[in-house]
XYZ file of C-alpha atoms in Angstrom:
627
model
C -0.069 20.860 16.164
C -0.463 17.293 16.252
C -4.208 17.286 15.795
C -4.294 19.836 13.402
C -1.368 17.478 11.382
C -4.298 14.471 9.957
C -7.743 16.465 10.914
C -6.307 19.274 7.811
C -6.965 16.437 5.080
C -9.904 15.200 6.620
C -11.308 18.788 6.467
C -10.168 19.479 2.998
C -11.999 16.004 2.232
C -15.176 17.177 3.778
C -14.903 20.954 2.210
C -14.756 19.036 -1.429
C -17.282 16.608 -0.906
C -19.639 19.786 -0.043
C -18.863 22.165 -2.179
C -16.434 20.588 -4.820
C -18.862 19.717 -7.352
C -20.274 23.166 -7.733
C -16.738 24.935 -7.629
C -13.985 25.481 -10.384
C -11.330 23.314 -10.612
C -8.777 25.800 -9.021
C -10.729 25.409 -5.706
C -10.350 21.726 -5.613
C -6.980 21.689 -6.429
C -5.863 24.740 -3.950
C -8.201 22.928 -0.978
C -6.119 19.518 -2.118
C -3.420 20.122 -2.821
C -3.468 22.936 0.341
C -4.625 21.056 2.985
C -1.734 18.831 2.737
C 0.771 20.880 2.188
C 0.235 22.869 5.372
C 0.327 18.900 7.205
C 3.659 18.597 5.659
C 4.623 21.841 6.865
C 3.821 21.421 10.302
C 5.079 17.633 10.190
C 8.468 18.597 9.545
C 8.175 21.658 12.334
C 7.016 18.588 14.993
C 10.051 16.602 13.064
C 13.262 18.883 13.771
C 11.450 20.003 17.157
C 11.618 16.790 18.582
C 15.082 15.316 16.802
C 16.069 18.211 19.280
C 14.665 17.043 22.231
C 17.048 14.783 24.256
C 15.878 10.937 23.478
C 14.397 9.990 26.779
C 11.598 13.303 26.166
C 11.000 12.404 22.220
C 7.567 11.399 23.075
C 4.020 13.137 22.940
C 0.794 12.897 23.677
C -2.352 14.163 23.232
C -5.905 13.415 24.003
C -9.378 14.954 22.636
C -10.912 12.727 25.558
C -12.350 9.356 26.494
C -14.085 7.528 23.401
C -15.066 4.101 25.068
C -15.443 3.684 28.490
C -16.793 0.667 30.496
C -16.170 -0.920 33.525
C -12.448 -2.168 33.865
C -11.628 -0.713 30.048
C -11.685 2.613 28.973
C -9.796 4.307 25.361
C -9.246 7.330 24.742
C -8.932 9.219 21.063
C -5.441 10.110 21.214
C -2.283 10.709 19.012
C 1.433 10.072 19.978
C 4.182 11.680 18.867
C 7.456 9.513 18.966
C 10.337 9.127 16.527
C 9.038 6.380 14.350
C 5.197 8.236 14.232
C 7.347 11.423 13.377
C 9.270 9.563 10.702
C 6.560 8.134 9.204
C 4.393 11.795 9.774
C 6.861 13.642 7.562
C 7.677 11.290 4.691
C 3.687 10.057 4.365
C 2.583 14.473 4.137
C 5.568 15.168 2.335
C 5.689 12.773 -0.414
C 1.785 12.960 -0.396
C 1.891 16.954 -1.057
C 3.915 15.941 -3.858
C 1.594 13.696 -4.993
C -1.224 15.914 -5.033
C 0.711 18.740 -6.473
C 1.672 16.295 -9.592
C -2.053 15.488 -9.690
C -3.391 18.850 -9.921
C -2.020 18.358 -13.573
C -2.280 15.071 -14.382
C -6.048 14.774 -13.321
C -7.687 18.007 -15.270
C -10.231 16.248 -17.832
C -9.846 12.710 -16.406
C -12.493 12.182 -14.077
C -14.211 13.942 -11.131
C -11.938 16.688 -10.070
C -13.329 17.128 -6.978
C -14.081 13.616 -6.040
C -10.662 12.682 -6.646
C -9.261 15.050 -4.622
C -11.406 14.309 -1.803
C -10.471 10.520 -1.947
C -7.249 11.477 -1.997
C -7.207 13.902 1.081
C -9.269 11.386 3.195
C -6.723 8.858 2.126
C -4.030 10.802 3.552
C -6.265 11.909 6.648
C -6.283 8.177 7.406
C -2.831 7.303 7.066
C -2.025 9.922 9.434
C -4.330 8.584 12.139
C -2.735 5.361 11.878
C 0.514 6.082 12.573
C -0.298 8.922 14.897
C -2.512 6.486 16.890
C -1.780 6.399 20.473
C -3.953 3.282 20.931
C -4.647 0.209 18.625
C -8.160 1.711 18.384
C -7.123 4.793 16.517
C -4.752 2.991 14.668
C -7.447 0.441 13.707
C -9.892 3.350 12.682
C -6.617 4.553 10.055
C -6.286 1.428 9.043
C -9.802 0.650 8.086
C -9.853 4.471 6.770
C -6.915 3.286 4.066
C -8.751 0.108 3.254
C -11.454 2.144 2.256
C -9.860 4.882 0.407
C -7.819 2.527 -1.524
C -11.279 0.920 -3.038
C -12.401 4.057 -4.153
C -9.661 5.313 -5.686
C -8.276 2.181 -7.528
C -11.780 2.001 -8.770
C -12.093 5.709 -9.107
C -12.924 4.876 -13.063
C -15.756 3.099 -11.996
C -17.270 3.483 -15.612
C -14.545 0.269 -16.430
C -15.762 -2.812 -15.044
C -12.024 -4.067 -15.282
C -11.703 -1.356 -12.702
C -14.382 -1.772 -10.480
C -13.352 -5.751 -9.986
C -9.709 -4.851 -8.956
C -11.045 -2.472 -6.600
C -13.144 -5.232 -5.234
C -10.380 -7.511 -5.101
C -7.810 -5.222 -2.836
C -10.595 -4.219 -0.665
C -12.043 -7.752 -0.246
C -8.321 -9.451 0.151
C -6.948 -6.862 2.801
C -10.308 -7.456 4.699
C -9.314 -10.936 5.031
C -6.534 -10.076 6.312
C -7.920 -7.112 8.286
C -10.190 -9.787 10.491
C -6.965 -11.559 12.255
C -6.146 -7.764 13.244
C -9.138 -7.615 14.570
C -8.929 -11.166 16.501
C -5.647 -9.363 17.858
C -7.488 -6.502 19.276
C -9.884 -8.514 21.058
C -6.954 -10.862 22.488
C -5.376 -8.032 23.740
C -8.251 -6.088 25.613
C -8.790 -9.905 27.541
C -5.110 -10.314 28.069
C -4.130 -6.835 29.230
C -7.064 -5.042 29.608
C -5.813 -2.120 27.546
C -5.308 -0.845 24.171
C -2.903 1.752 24.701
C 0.421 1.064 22.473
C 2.942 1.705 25.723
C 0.877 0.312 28.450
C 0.660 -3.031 25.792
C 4.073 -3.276 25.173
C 5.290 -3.294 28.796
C 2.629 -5.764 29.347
C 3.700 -7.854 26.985
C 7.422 -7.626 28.257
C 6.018 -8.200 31.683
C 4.251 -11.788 30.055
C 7.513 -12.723 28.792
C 7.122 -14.832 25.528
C 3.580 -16.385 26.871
C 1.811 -18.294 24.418
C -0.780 -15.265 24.440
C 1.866 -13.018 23.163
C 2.484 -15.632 20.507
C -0.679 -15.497 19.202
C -1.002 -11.776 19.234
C 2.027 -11.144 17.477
C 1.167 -14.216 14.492
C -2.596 -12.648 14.235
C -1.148 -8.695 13.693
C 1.225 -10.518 11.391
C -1.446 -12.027 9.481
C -2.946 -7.915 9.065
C -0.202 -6.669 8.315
C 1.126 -8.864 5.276
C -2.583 -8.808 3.871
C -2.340 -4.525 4.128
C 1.259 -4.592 2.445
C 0.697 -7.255 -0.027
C 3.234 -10.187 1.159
C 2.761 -14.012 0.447
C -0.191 -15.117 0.342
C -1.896 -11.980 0.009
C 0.258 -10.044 -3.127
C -3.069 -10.433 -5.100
C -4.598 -7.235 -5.249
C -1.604 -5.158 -5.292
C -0.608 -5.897 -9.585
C -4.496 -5.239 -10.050
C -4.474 -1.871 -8.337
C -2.671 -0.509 -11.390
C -6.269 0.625 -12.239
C -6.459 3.719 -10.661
C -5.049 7.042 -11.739
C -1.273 6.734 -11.690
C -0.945 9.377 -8.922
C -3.004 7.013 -6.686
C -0.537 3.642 -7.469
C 2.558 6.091 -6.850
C 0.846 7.089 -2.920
C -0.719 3.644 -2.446
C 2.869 2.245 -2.831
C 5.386 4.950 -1.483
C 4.116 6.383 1.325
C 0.531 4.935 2.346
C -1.566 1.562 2.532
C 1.064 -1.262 1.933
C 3.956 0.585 4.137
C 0.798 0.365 6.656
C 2.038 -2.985 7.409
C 5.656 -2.676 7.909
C 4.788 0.475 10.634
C 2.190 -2.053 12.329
C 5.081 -4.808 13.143
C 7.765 -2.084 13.533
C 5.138 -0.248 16.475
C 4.974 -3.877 18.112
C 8.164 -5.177 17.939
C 8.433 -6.452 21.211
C 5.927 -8.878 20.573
C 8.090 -10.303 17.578
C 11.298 -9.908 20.212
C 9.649 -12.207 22.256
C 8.436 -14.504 19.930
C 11.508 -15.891 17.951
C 9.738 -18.646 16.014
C 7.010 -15.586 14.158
C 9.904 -12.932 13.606
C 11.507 -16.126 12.052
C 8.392 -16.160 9.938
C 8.025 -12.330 9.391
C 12.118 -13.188 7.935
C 10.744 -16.005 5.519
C 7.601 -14.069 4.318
C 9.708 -11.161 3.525
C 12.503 -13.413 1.650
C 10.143 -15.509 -0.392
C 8.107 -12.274 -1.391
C 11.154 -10.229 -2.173
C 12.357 -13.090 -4.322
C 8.669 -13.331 -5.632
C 8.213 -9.891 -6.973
C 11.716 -9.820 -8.196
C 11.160 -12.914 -10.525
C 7.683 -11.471 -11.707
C 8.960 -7.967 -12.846
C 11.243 -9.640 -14.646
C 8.484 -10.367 -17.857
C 6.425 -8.136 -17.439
C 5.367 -5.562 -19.690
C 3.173 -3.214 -18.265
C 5.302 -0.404 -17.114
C 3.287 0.085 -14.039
C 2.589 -3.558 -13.035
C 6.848 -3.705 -13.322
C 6.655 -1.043 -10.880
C 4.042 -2.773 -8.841
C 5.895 -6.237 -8.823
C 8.640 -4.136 -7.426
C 6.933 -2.696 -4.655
C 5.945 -6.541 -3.447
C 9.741 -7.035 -3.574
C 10.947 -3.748 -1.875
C 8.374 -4.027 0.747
C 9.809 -7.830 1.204
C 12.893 -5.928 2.196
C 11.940 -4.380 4.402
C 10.167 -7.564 6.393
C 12.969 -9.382 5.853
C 14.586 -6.219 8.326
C 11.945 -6.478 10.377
C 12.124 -10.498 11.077
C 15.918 -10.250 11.490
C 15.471 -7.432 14.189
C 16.838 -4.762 11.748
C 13.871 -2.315 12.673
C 15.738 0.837 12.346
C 17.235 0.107 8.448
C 13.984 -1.743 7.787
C 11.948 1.503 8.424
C 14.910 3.434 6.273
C 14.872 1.301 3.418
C 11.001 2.282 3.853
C 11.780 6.104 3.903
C 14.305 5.951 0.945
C 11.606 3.298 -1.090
C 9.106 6.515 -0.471
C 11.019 8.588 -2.376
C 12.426 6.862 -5.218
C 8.947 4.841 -6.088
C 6.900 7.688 -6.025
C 9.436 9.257 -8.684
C 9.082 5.853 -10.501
C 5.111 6.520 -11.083
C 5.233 9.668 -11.215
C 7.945 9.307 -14.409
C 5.810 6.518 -15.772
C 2.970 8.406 -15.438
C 4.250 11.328 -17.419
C 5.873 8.863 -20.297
C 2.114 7.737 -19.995
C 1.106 10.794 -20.605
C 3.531 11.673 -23.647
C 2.554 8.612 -25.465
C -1.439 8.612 -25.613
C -1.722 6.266 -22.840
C 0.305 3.676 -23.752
C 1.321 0.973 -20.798
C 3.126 -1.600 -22.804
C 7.015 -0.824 -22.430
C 7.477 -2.813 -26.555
C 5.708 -0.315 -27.888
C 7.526 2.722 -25.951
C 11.219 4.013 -27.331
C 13.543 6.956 -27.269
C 11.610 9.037 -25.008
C 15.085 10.538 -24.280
C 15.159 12.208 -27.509
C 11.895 14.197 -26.427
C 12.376 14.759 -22.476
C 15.736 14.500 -21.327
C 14.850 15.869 -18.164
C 12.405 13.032 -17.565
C 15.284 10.734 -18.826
C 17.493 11.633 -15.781
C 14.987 11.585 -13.312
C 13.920 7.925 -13.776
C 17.383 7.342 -14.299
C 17.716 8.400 -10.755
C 14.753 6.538 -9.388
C 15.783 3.349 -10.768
C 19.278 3.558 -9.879
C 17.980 4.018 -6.293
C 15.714 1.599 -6.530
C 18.698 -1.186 -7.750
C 20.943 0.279 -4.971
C 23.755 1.831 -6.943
C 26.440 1.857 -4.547
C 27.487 5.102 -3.288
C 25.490 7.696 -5.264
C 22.155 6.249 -4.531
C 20.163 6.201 -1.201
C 18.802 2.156 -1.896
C 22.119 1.352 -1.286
C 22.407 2.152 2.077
C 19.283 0.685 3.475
C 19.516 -2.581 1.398
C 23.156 -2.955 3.026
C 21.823 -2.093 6.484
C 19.163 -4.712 5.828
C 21.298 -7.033 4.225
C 24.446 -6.722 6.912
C 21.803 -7.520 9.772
C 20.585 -10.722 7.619
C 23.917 -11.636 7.527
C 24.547 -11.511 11.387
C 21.106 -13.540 12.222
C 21.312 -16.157 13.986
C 18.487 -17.857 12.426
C 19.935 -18.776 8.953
C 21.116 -15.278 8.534
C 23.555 -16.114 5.318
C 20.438 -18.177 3.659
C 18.564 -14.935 3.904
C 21.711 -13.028 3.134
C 21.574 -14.607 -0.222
C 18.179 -14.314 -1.268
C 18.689 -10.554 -0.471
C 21.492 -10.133 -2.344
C 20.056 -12.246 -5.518
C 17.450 -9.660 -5.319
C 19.537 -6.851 -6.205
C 20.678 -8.400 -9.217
C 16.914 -8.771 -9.885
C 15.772 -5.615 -8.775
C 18.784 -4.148 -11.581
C 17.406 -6.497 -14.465
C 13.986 -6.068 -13.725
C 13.717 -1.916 -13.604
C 16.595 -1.764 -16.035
C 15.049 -3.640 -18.547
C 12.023 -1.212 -18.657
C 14.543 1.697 -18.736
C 16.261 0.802 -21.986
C 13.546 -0.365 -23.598
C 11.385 3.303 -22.685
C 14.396 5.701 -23.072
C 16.494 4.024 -25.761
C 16.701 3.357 -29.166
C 13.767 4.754 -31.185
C 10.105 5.427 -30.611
C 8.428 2.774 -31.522
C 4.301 3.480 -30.877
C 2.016 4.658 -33.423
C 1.019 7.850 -31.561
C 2.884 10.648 -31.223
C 4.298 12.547 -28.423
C 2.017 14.901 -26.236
C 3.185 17.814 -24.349
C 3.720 17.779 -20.260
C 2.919 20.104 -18.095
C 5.559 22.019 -16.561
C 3.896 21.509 -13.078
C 5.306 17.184 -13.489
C 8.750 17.918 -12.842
C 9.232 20.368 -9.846
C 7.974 17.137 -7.231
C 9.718 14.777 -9.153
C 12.917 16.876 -8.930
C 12.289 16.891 -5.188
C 11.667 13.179 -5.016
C 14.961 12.595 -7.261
C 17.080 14.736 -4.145
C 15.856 12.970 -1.694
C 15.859 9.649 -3.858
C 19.781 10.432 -3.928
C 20.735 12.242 -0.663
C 18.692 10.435 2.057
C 20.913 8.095 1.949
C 23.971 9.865 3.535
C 21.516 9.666 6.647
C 23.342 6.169 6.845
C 26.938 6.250 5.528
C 29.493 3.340 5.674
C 31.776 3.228 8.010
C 34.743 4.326 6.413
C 33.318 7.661 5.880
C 32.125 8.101 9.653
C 29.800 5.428 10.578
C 27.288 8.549 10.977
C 24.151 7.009 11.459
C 21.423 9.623 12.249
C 18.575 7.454 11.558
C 19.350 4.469 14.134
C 20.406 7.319 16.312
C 16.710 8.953 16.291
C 14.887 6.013 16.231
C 16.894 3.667 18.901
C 14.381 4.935 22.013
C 11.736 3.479 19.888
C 12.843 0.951 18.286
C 16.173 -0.633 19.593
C 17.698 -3.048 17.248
C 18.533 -6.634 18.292
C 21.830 -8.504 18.480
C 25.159 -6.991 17.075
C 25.299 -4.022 15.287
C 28.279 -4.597 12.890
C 29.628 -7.515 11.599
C 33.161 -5.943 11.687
C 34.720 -3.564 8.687
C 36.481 -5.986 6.903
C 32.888 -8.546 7.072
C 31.160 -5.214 6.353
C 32.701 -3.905 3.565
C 33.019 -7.223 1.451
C 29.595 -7.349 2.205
C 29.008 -3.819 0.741
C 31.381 -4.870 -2.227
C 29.360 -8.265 -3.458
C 26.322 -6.444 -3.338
C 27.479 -3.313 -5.492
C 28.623 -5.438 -7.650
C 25.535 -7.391 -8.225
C 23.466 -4.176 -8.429
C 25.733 -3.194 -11.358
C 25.241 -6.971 -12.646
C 21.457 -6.368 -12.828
C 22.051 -3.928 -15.344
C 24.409 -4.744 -17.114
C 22.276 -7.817 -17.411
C 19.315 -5.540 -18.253
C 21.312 -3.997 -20.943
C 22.511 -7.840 -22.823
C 19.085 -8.622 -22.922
C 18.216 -5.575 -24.431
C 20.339 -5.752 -27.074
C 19.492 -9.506 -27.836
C 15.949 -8.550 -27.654
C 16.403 -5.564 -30.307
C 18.475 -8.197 -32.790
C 16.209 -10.877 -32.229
C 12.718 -8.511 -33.382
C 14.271 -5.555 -34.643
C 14.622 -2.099 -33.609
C 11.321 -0.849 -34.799
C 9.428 -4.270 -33.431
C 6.427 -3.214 -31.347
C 5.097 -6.591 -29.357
C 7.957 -8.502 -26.594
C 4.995 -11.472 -25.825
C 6.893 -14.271 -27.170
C 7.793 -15.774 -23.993
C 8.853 -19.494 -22.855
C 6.536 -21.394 -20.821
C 8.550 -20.154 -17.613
C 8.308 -16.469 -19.103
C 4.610 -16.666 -19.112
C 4.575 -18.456 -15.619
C 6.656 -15.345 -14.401
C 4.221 -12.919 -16.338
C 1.255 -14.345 -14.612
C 2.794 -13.316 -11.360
C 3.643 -17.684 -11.005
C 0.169 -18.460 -11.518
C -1.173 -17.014 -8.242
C -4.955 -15.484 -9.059
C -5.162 -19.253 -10.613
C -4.285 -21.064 -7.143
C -6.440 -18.215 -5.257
C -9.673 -19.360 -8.039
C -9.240 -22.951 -7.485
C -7.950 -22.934 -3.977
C -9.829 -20.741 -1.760
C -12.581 -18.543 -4.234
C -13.851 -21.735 -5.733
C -13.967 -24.114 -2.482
C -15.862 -21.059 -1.215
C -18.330 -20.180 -3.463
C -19.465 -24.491 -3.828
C -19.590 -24.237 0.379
C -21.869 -21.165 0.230
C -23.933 -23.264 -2.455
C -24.301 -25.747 -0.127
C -25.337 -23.474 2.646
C -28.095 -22.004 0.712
C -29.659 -25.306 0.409
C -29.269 -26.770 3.867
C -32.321 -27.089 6.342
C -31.556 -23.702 7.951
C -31.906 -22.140 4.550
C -35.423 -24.120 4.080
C -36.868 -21.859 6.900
C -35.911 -18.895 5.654
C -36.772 -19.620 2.208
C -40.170 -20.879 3.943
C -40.966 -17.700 5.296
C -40.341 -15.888 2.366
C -43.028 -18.523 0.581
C -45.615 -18.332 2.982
C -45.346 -14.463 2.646
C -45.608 -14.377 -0.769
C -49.056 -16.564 -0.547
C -50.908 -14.297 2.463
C -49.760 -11.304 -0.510
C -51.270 -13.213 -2.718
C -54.545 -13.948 -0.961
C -55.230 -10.382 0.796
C -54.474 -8.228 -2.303
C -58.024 -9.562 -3.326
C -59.406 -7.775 -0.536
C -58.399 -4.491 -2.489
C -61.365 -4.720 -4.717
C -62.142 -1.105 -4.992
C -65.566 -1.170 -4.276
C -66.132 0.862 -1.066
C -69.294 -1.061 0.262
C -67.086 -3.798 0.807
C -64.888 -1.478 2.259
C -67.323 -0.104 4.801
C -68.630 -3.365 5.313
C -64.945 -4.113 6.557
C -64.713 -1.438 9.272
C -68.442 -2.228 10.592
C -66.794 -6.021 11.452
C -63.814 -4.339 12.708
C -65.622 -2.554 14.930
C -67.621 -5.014 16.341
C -65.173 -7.555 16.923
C -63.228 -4.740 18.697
C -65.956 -3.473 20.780
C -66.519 -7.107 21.261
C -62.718 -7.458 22.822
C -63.499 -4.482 24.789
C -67.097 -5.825 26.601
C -66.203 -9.447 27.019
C -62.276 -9.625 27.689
């Protein structure tokens, strides 16, 4: 079951690059959409079957055979089964079968069926084998797998050009990034002579915090923040707004830039035993939380709002990770899966209603025309504020936030950054509620029809956007906490685990009430911003100097030009003229003149010809006689 769990996509890719093209669109859609499903299926079977195996036997493995083997070092292509590849198994098929299901709609007349599909399945088919990976191989070959898929669909609309240069830019910036995992590999083969994911572990806790564990755990840092789209490498993610909204919604919720959080979460114990780079996984995940939060703020782009967000969320959940929260940090993740996939999948049907509009000043009263659509997102971006109670953000932004707060490490300095980015996080999605729901339409175009298949997997990402939550509860109502429960044999979190109920539940308190802040905050501006241009006003671009800082994400493509692609490109200009160069550039010369003198031996005239092969065979009967 667990190979058939990722090879199903990779089959249903294969299937549709082979015979896709040639089939109606019902076959690419049922081999899809199919493929998937049945993963999800049979994730969730593995899922319950092993919550209800007693915690010291929630483990499996299994091995199609040796892949590399040399003397003293040998991998094998295996998959492991433990709690946090299970949790990550059944959100990534099941939000992903959603996905596709949505697509199956949303896709008919855009594009290349077929090709899409297939991009999508492979992308899926790689995700799996990343998490699933039972060695840093495997997971390496997922990795790259996602890298890949990600460029093809973002540029998927290759036609664009716009398109095919943010595709360029995601792939090219998470390769970067992708070449200190790679240094980590390497370090670890030398070091421990192994790339299986227990046998490194318990030689890392065997090496104690040696400075070769240091380095390790700093390089798969570096990977993983370029894969989920931290500081410094955030670039590509606003840009990858290119590709069909169905791609942003499983690029951001359950695939590629959640790749990163599952890579530090699988090798914890490397950041355990090196305090001073969990202290940095802590600050990279507060400053980029803080960063997206203040760049959704002016946007106006209702997907690049979303996007922004998904730098910030994912900031969340690093800022779990570097405070040794690793069981809320990979909730907040689970929860984050459900409610920003409903996000795009809601903006891409209010997309869809009004002719392809992105820009949230020209959108208005979409309430009037789907209210069902209106709840929903109402839904998603009350989860994704943290509502208290009703609303499963909530609970994994306190669990992150109440574990900030106990660090020992500036824990209240990191306390408040997380809690100013719940007011944020309210403003910021708020603001693009009221002005897309409320008050009256204010486009050109009129409203198209959706299809009825939209809302069934948005309705199921809304439940789960609501009730996964109560997998964490407070502890007035039972301190029931089934997902630290599953995952403690995996991932055991450090230091206390409560900060007391009184501590707790002020905690809880400030941080509903800044949630609710954010909106109402979301709603003053709103109002001020409807006096100020007038209800039927279609633009929202007159913006301070700080405004357009914040809408130019705080001028980061700008330092990346002049401070790393620029520097660059002069020092390859130089290169290309240094005496190295000269050779090669020789050699190309010197061919060009032999071409030019022996293309007069092809006179045409066959006497010369014949004349040619008598010397030839002289001078080689010649070598034959004489040498």
């Amino acid at each position: 079951m667990i190979w058939i769990i990722p090879l199903l996509p990779i089959a249903g890719f294969l299937v549709l690059t082979v015979f896709g093209r040639r089939s109606p669109w019902q076959f690419s859609a049922g081999v899809g959409a199919g493929t998937v499903g049945v993963s999800a299926v049979l994730a969730l079977i593995a899922g319950f079957t092993l919550a209800s195996l007693p915690a010291a036997e929630r483990s499996v493995v299994s091995s199609l055979g040796s892949w590399v083997v040399i003397p003293g070092f040998s991998v094998n292509f295996g998959l492991r089964l433990d709690a946090l590849s299970d949790l990550m198994t059944m959100v990534v098929t099941v939000v992903a079968f959603l996905i596709h299901l949505y697509s199956t709609a949303f896709m008919r007349g855009k594009g290349d069926y077929h090709r899409y599909f297939a991009y999508l399945n492979l992308f899926v088919g790689s995700m799996l084998l990343l998490v699933l990976g039972s060695n840093l191989l495997v997971l390496f070959v997922g990795w790259e797998g996602v890298g890949l898929c990600s460029y093809l669909l973002i540029g998927f609309w290759y036609e664009n050009p716009e398109n095919g240069r943010a595709a360029n830019k995601a792939f090219i910036v998470t390769r970067i990034a992708d070449a200190a995992l790679l240094v980590a590999l390497f370090l670890t083969v030398a070091a421990f002579g192994t790339l299986d994911i227990p046998k490194v572990l318990a030689s890392a806790s065997a090496a104690g915090g040696s400075g070769i564990v240091t380095a390790i755990a700093a390089l798969l840092l570096v990977g993983a923040i370029g894969k989920s789209a931290q500081l410094p490498f955030q670039l590509w993610l606003p840009d990858a707004m290119a590709g069909p909204t169905p791609v942003s919604a499983l690029i951001h919720a359950a695939t590629m830039v959640t790749a990163g959080v599952y890579l530090v979460a699988r090798m914890h114990i490397f950041y355990a035993l090196s305090p001073g780079v969990q202290l940095a996984v802590a600050i990279i995940g507060a400053a980029t939380l803080l960063y997206g939060g203040l760049s959704a703020l002016t946007q106006h782009d209702i997907k690049r709002i979303l996007a922004y967000s998904t730098i910030s969320q994912i900031g969340y959940m690093f800022l779990g990770l570097g405070v040794g929260a690793w069981s809320a940090a990979m909730f907040h993740f689970m929860n984050h899966a459900f409610f920003k996939a409903l996000l795009f999948l809601g903006a891409g049907v209010v997309i869809h209603r009004l002719n392809d509009e992105h820009d949230i000043f020209r959108m208005g009263g979409v309430r009037r025309t789907d209210r069902l659509l209106f709840w929903l997102f109402m839904i998603g971006a009350g989860a994704l504020t943290g509502i208290p109670l009703v609303t499963s953000g909530f609970y994994s932004k306190e669990a992150i936030l109440e574990s900030a707060w106990l660090y020992p490490h500036a824990g209240p300095f990191f306390w408040v950054i997380g809690a100013f980015g719940v007011f944020l996080t309210g403003a910021y999605v708020f603001r693009l509620f009221f002005h897309v729901f409320t008050g009256k339409p204010k486009g050109e175009g009129g409203s198209r029809p959706a299809s009825a298949i939209f809302y069934p997997p948005m309705i199921l990402l809304g439940l789960g956007a609501i009730f996964a939550g109560f997998l964490r509860t407070p502890r007035d109502l039972g301190n029931v906490k089934v997902i630290s429960s599953f995952l403690n044999p995996v991932l055991a979190s450090q230091g206390k685990e409560s900060a007391g109920i009184s501590t707790e539940a002020t905690l809880q308190i400030i941080v509903a009430a800044l949630s609710l802040l954010g909106v109402l905050a979301a709603w003053l501006g709103y109002r001020r911003s409807l006096k100020r241009r007038g209800t039927e006003a279609v633009t929202g671009h007159e913006l301070s100097v700080g405004g357009r800082f914040l809408l130019s994400g705080m001028g980061a493509d700008w330092l990346a030009d002049n401070l790393v692609v620029r520097p660059f490109m002069w020092f390859a200009g130089l290169l290309r003229r240094d005496w190295l160069a000269l050779v090669y550039v020789g050699v190309g010369r010197l061919s060009v003149l032999f071409h030019q003198a022996l293309r007069y031996t092809q006179s045409g005239l066959i006497r010369w010809y014949l004349l040619g092969i008598g010397v030839g065979v002289l001078v080689t009967l010649g070598m034959v006689v004489f040498a």
